């Protein structure tokens, strides 16, 4: 879910995303230590992310608009576990800042009553850091539908 504020060629987006994914590698418990506990590869993980992006549309034609963007967000990484039986899993949950760059592709679709409705395809590349020991990259692809309307102007 996101809200956009458009001004001339600028697009400020404030949003919140949620996703469920499977881990690609074994996750070691105990962020600072090697205690031998492992969250197995292929297990579920949940991410939620509030974010802010700023795009500048270099091309804004009748059918397509292209805008590179920069942004910042915060990821909350949550592993589902039974907190009464598996307290050691708490160390897996991470919260981290993500700095990202990407591009918005807006495919404009005429829709009755709206000035500019579009299907937005957004690709983002982000860097996350948990400290000096870990730095990781994140690739995100999202598809969304937007409806933008303006108020009517009165003619006297």
PDB file of C-alpha atoms in Angstrom:
ATOM      1  CA  UNK A   1       0.000   0.000   0.000  1.00  0.00           C
ATOM      2  CA  UNK A   2       1.435   3.369  -0.927  1.00  0.00           C
ATOM      3  CA  UNK A   3       0.437   6.989  -1.296  1.00  0.00           C
ATOM      4  CA  UNK A   4       2.043   9.178  -3.944  1.00  0.00           C
ATOM      5  CA  UNK A   5       2.329  12.934  -4.137  1.00  0.00           C
ATOM      6  CA  UNK A   6       3.048  14.126  -7.678  1.00  0.00           C
ATOM      7  CA  UNK A   7       4.428  17.584  -8.364  1.00  0.00           C
ATOM      8  CA  UNK A   8       5.519  18.370 -11.911  1.00  0.00           C
ATOM      9  CA  UNK A   9       8.000  15.552 -12.665  1.00  0.00           C
ATOM     10  CA  UNK A  10       8.619  14.546  -9.037  1.00  0.00           C
ATOM     11  CA  UNK A  11       6.884  11.637  -7.311  1.00  0.00           C
ATOM     12  CA  UNK A  12       7.155  11.221  -3.539  1.00  0.00           C
ATOM     13  CA  UNK A  13       5.922   7.793  -2.428  1.00  0.00           C
ATOM     14  CA  UNK A  14       5.234   6.820   1.182  1.00  0.00           C
ATOM     15  CA  UNK A  15       4.293   3.197   1.592  1.00  0.00           C
ATOM     16  CA  UNK A  16       4.197  -0.029   3.539  1.00  0.00           C
ATOM     17  CA  UNK A  17       4.869  -3.478   2.150  1.00  0.00           C
ATOM     18  CA  UNK A  18       4.503  -6.980   3.519  1.00  0.00           C
ATOM     19  CA  UNK A  19       5.885 -10.169   2.040  1.00  0.00           C
ATOM     20  CA  UNK A  20       6.368 -13.812   2.915  1.00  0.00           C
ATOM     21  CA  UNK A  21       9.370 -15.645   1.578  1.00  0.00           C
ATOM     22  CA  UNK A  22      11.412 -18.789   2.017  1.00  0.00           C
ATOM     23  CA  UNK A  23      15.013 -18.670   3.158  1.00  0.00           C
ATOM     24  CA  UNK A  24      17.616 -19.531   0.495  1.00  0.00           C
ATOM     25  CA  UNK A  25      20.313 -20.480   3.001  1.00  0.00           C
ATOM     26  CA  UNK A  26      20.498 -21.875   6.515  1.00  0.00           C
ATOM     27  CA  UNK A  27      20.195 -19.033   9.036  1.00  0.00           C
ATOM     28  CA  UNK A  28      22.486 -19.338  12.051  1.00  0.00           C
ATOM     29  CA  UNK A  29      20.919 -18.453  15.407  1.00  0.00           C
ATOM     30  CA  UNK A  30      22.766 -16.145  17.676  1.00  0.00           C
ATOM     31  CA  UNK A  31      23.711 -13.135  15.585  1.00  0.00           C
ATOM     32  CA  UNK A  32      26.955 -12.490  17.463  1.00  0.00           C
ATOM     33  CA  UNK A  33      27.870 -16.062  18.338  1.00  0.00           C
ATOM     34  CA  UNK A  34      28.091 -19.481  16.753  1.00  0.00           C
ATOM     35  CA  UNK A  35      25.961 -21.581  19.051  1.00  0.00           C
ATOM     36  CA  UNK A  36      25.229 -24.216  16.408  1.00  0.00           C
ATOM     37  CA  UNK A  37      21.477 -23.623  16.113  1.00  0.00           C
ATOM     38  CA  UNK A  38      20.273 -23.312  12.526  1.00  0.00           C
ATOM     39  CA  UNK A  39      16.980 -22.166  11.004  1.00  0.00           C
ATOM     40  CA  UNK A  40      16.817 -24.528   8.013  1.00  0.00           C
ATOM     41  CA  UNK A  41      16.955 -23.514   4.357  1.00  0.00           C
ATOM     42  CA  UNK A  42      13.509 -23.360   2.720  1.00  0.00           C
ATOM     43  CA  UNK A  43      11.696 -22.260   5.902  1.00  0.00           C
ATOM     44  CA  UNK A  44       9.253 -19.349   6.020  1.00  0.00           C
ATOM     45  CA  UNK A  45      10.255 -15.802   6.870  1.00  0.00           C
ATOM     46  CA  UNK A  46       8.089 -12.666   6.941  1.00  0.00           C
ATOM     47  CA  UNK A  47       9.184  -9.151   6.030  1.00  0.00           C
ATOM     48  CA  UNK A  48       7.316  -5.923   6.620  1.00  0.00           C
ATOM     49  CA  UNK A  49       8.708  -2.638   5.369  1.00  0.00           C
ATOM     50  CA  UNK A  50       7.695   0.994   5.682  1.00  0.00           C
ATOM     51  CA  UNK A  51       9.492   3.128   3.084  1.00  0.00           C
ATOM     52  CA  UNK A  52       9.837   6.517   1.380  1.00  0.00           C
ATOM     53  CA  UNK A  53      10.877   6.878  -2.283  1.00  0.00           C
ATOM     54  CA  UNK A  54      11.541   9.924  -4.426  1.00  0.00           C
ATOM     55  CA  UNK A  55      11.350   9.553  -8.214  1.00  0.00           C
ATOM     56  CA  UNK A  56      12.005  12.018 -11.008  1.00  0.00           C
ATOM     57  CA  UNK A  57      10.286  11.190 -14.310  1.00  0.00           C
ATOM     58  CA  UNK A  58      12.763  11.629 -17.150  1.00  0.00           C
ATOM     59  CA  UNK A  59      10.176  10.609 -19.735  1.00  0.00           C
ATOM     60  CA  UNK A  60       6.442  11.141 -19.406  1.00  0.00           C
ATOM     61  CA  UNK A  61       4.660  10.214 -22.629  1.00  0.00           C
ATOM     62  CA  UNK A  62       1.020   9.469 -23.401  1.00  0.00           C
ATOM     63  CA  UNK A  63       1.303   5.720 -22.705  1.00  0.00           C
ATOM     64  CA  UNK A  64       4.428   5.259 -20.572  1.00  0.00           C
ATOM     65  CA  UNK A  65       6.403   7.164 -17.937  1.00  0.00           C
ATOM     66  CA  UNK A  66       9.912   6.273 -16.774  1.00  0.00           C
ATOM     67  CA  UNK A  67      11.293   7.579 -13.505  1.00  0.00           C
ATOM     68  CA  UNK A  68      14.492   6.622 -11.695  1.00  0.00           C
ATOM     69  CA  UNK A  69      14.092   6.693  -7.929  1.00  0.00           C
ATOM     70  CA  UNK A  70      16.013   6.656  -4.664  1.00  0.00           C
ATOM     71  CA  UNK A  71      14.592   5.644  -1.342  1.00  0.00           C
ATOM     72  CA  UNK A  72      15.059   4.559   2.206  1.00  0.00           C
ATOM     73  CA  UNK A  73      13.117   1.997   4.196  1.00  0.00           C
ATOM     74  CA  UNK A  74      13.180  -0.208   7.235  1.00  0.00           C
ATOM     75  CA  UNK A  75      12.820  -3.998   7.132  1.00  0.00           C
ATOM     76  CA  UNK A  76      11.382  -5.993   9.993  1.00  0.00           C
ATOM     77  CA  UNK A  77      12.433  -9.610   9.465  1.00  0.00           C
ATOM     78  CA  UNK A  78      10.295 -12.044  11.456  1.00  0.00           C
ATOM     79  CA  UNK A  79      10.706 -15.801  11.653  1.00  0.00           C
ATOM     80  CA  UNK A  80       7.596 -17.703  12.749  1.00  0.00           C
ATOM     81  CA  UNK A  81       8.339 -19.722  15.859  1.00  0.00           C
ATOM     82  CA  UNK A  82       6.701 -20.792  19.092  1.00  0.00           C
ATOM     83  CA  UNK A  83       7.992 -18.198  21.564  1.00  0.00           C
ATOM     84  CA  UNK A  84       7.077 -20.313  24.594  1.00  0.00           C
ATOM     85  CA  UNK A  85       9.078 -23.372  23.476  1.00  0.00           C
ATOM     86  CA  UNK A  86      11.712 -21.825  21.230  1.00  0.00           C
ATOM     87  CA  UNK A  87      12.987 -18.685  22.958  1.00  0.00           C
ATOM     88  CA  UNK A  88      16.403 -18.984  21.297  1.00  0.00           C
ATOM     89  CA  UNK A  89      14.796 -18.063  17.958  1.00  0.00           C
ATOM     90  CA  UNK A  90      14.289 -14.469  19.154  1.00  0.00           C
ATOM     91  CA  UNK A  91      17.834 -13.660  18.065  1.00  0.00           C
ATOM     92  CA  UNK A  92      16.874 -14.429  14.450  1.00  0.00           C
ATOM     93  CA  UNK A  93      14.423 -11.539  14.189  1.00  0.00           C
ATOM     94  CA  UNK A  94      16.219  -8.556  12.707  1.00  0.00           C
ATOM     95  CA  UNK A  95      15.334  -4.943  12.034  1.00  0.00           C
ATOM     96  CA  UNK A  96      17.494  -3.122   9.543  1.00  0.00           C
ATOM     97  CA  UNK A  97      17.713  -0.028   7.401  1.00  0.00           C
ATOM     98  CA  UNK A  98      17.698  -0.401   3.601  1.00  0.00           C
ATOM     99  CA  UNK A  99      18.955   2.240   1.164  1.00  0.00           C
ATOM    100  CA  UNK A 100      17.715   1.656  -2.372  1.00  0.00           C
ATOM    101  CA  UNK A 101      17.747   2.823  -5.963  1.00  0.00           C
ATOM    102  CA  UNK A 102      15.466   1.734  -8.763  1.00  0.00           C
ATOM    103  CA  UNK A 103      13.153   2.672 -11.561  1.00  0.00           C
ATOM    104  CA  UNK A 104       9.393   3.190 -11.893  1.00  0.00           C
ATOM    105  CA  UNK A 105       7.729   2.210 -15.164  1.00  0.00           C
ATOM    106  CA  UNK A 106       4.175   3.534 -15.369  1.00  0.00           C
ATOM    107  CA  UNK A 107       2.029   2.089 -18.151  1.00  0.00           C
ATOM    108  CA  UNK A 108      -0.852   4.551 -18.470  1.00  0.00           C
ATOM    109  CA  UNK A 109      -4.329   3.126 -18.907  1.00  0.00           C
ATOM    110  CA  UNK A 110      -7.324   5.371 -19.644  1.00  0.00           C
ATOM    111  CA  UNK A 111     -10.044   4.870 -17.065  1.00  0.00           C
ATOM    112  CA  UNK A 112     -13.297   6.821 -16.812  1.00  0.00           C
ATOM    113  CA  UNK A 113     -13.250   9.486 -14.113  1.00  0.00           C
ATOM    114  CA  UNK A 114      -9.510   9.464 -13.463  1.00  0.00           C
ATOM    115  CA  UNK A 115      -6.927  11.758 -15.015  1.00  0.00           C
ATOM    116  CA  UNK A 116      -4.052   9.326 -14.863  1.00  0.00           C
ATOM    117  CA  UNK A 117      -4.501   5.689 -13.978  1.00  0.00           C
ATOM    118  CA  UNK A 118      -1.581   3.360 -14.490  1.00  0.00           C
ATOM    119  CA  UNK A 119      -0.046  -0.017 -13.937  1.00  0.00           C
ATOM    120  CA  UNK A 120       3.277   0.564 -12.211  1.00  0.00           C
ATOM    121  CA  UNK A 121       6.125  -1.885 -12.450  1.00  0.00           C
ATOM    122  CA  UNK A 122       8.840  -0.983  -9.973  1.00  0.00           C
ATOM    123  CA  UNK A 123      12.292  -2.526  -9.632  1.00  0.00           C
ATOM    124  CA  UNK A 124      14.409  -1.688  -6.606  1.00  0.00           C
ATOM    125  CA  UNK A 125      17.929  -2.648  -5.598  1.00  0.00           C
ATOM    126  CA  UNK A 126      18.806  -2.143  -1.957  1.00  0.00           C
ATOM    127  CA  UNK A 127      21.731  -2.448   0.418  1.00  0.00           C
ATOM    128  CA  UNK A 128      21.108  -3.453   3.998  1.00  0.00           C
ATOM    129  CA  UNK A 129      23.605  -3.484   6.813  1.00  0.00           C
ATOM    130  CA  UNK A 130      23.390  -5.130  10.200  1.00  0.00           C
ATOM    131  CA  UNK A 131      26.749  -3.769  11.317  1.00  0.00           C
ATOM    132  CA  UNK A 132      30.307  -4.208  10.197  1.00  0.00           C
ATOM    133  CA  UNK A 133      30.010  -8.004   9.943  1.00  0.00           C
ATOM    134  CA  UNK A 134      27.089  -8.260   7.521  1.00  0.00           C
ATOM    135  CA  UNK A 135      26.111  -6.380   4.407  1.00  0.00           C
ATOM    136  CA  UNK A 136      23.533  -7.818   2.056  1.00  0.00           C
ATOM    137  CA  UNK A 137      21.720  -6.887  -1.125  1.00  0.00           C
ATOM    138  CA  UNK A 138      18.009  -7.023  -1.802  1.00  0.00           C
ATOM    139  CA  UNK A 139      16.259  -7.080  -5.189  1.00  0.00           C
ATOM    140  CA  UNK A 140      12.565  -6.175  -5.171  1.00  0.00           C
ATOM    141  CA  UNK A 141      10.084  -6.243  -8.029  1.00  0.00           C
ATOM    142  CA  UNK A 142       6.551  -5.006  -7.501  1.00  0.00           C
ATOM    143  CA  UNK A 143       3.507  -4.452  -9.670  1.00  0.00           C
ATOM    144  CA  UNK A 144       0.748  -2.086  -8.644  1.00  0.00           C
ATOM    145  CA  UNK A 145      -2.370  -0.372  -9.948  1.00  0.00           C
ATOM    146  CA  UNK A 146      -2.877   3.327  -9.368  1.00  0.00           C
ATOM    147  CA  UNK A 147      -5.758   5.715  -9.849  1.00  0.00           C
ATOM    148  CA  UNK A 148      -5.032   9.427  -9.810  1.00  0.00           C
ATOM    149  CA  UNK A 149      -7.802  11.970  -9.954  1.00  0.00           C
ATOM    150  CA  UNK A 150      -8.046  15.725  -9.723  1.00  0.00           C
ATOM    151  CA  UNK A 151     -10.824  17.917  -8.523  1.00  0.00           C
ATOM    152  CA  UNK A 152     -12.991  19.640 -11.100  1.00  0.00           C
ATOM    153  CA  UNK A 153     -12.398  23.275 -11.919  1.00  0.00           C
ATOM    154  CA  UNK A 154     -15.346  25.641 -11.749  1.00  0.00           C
ATOM    155  CA  UNK A 155     -15.945  27.947 -14.645  1.00  0.00           C
ATOM    156  CA  UNK A 156     -17.743  31.228 -13.868  1.00  0.00           C
TER     157      UNK A 156
END
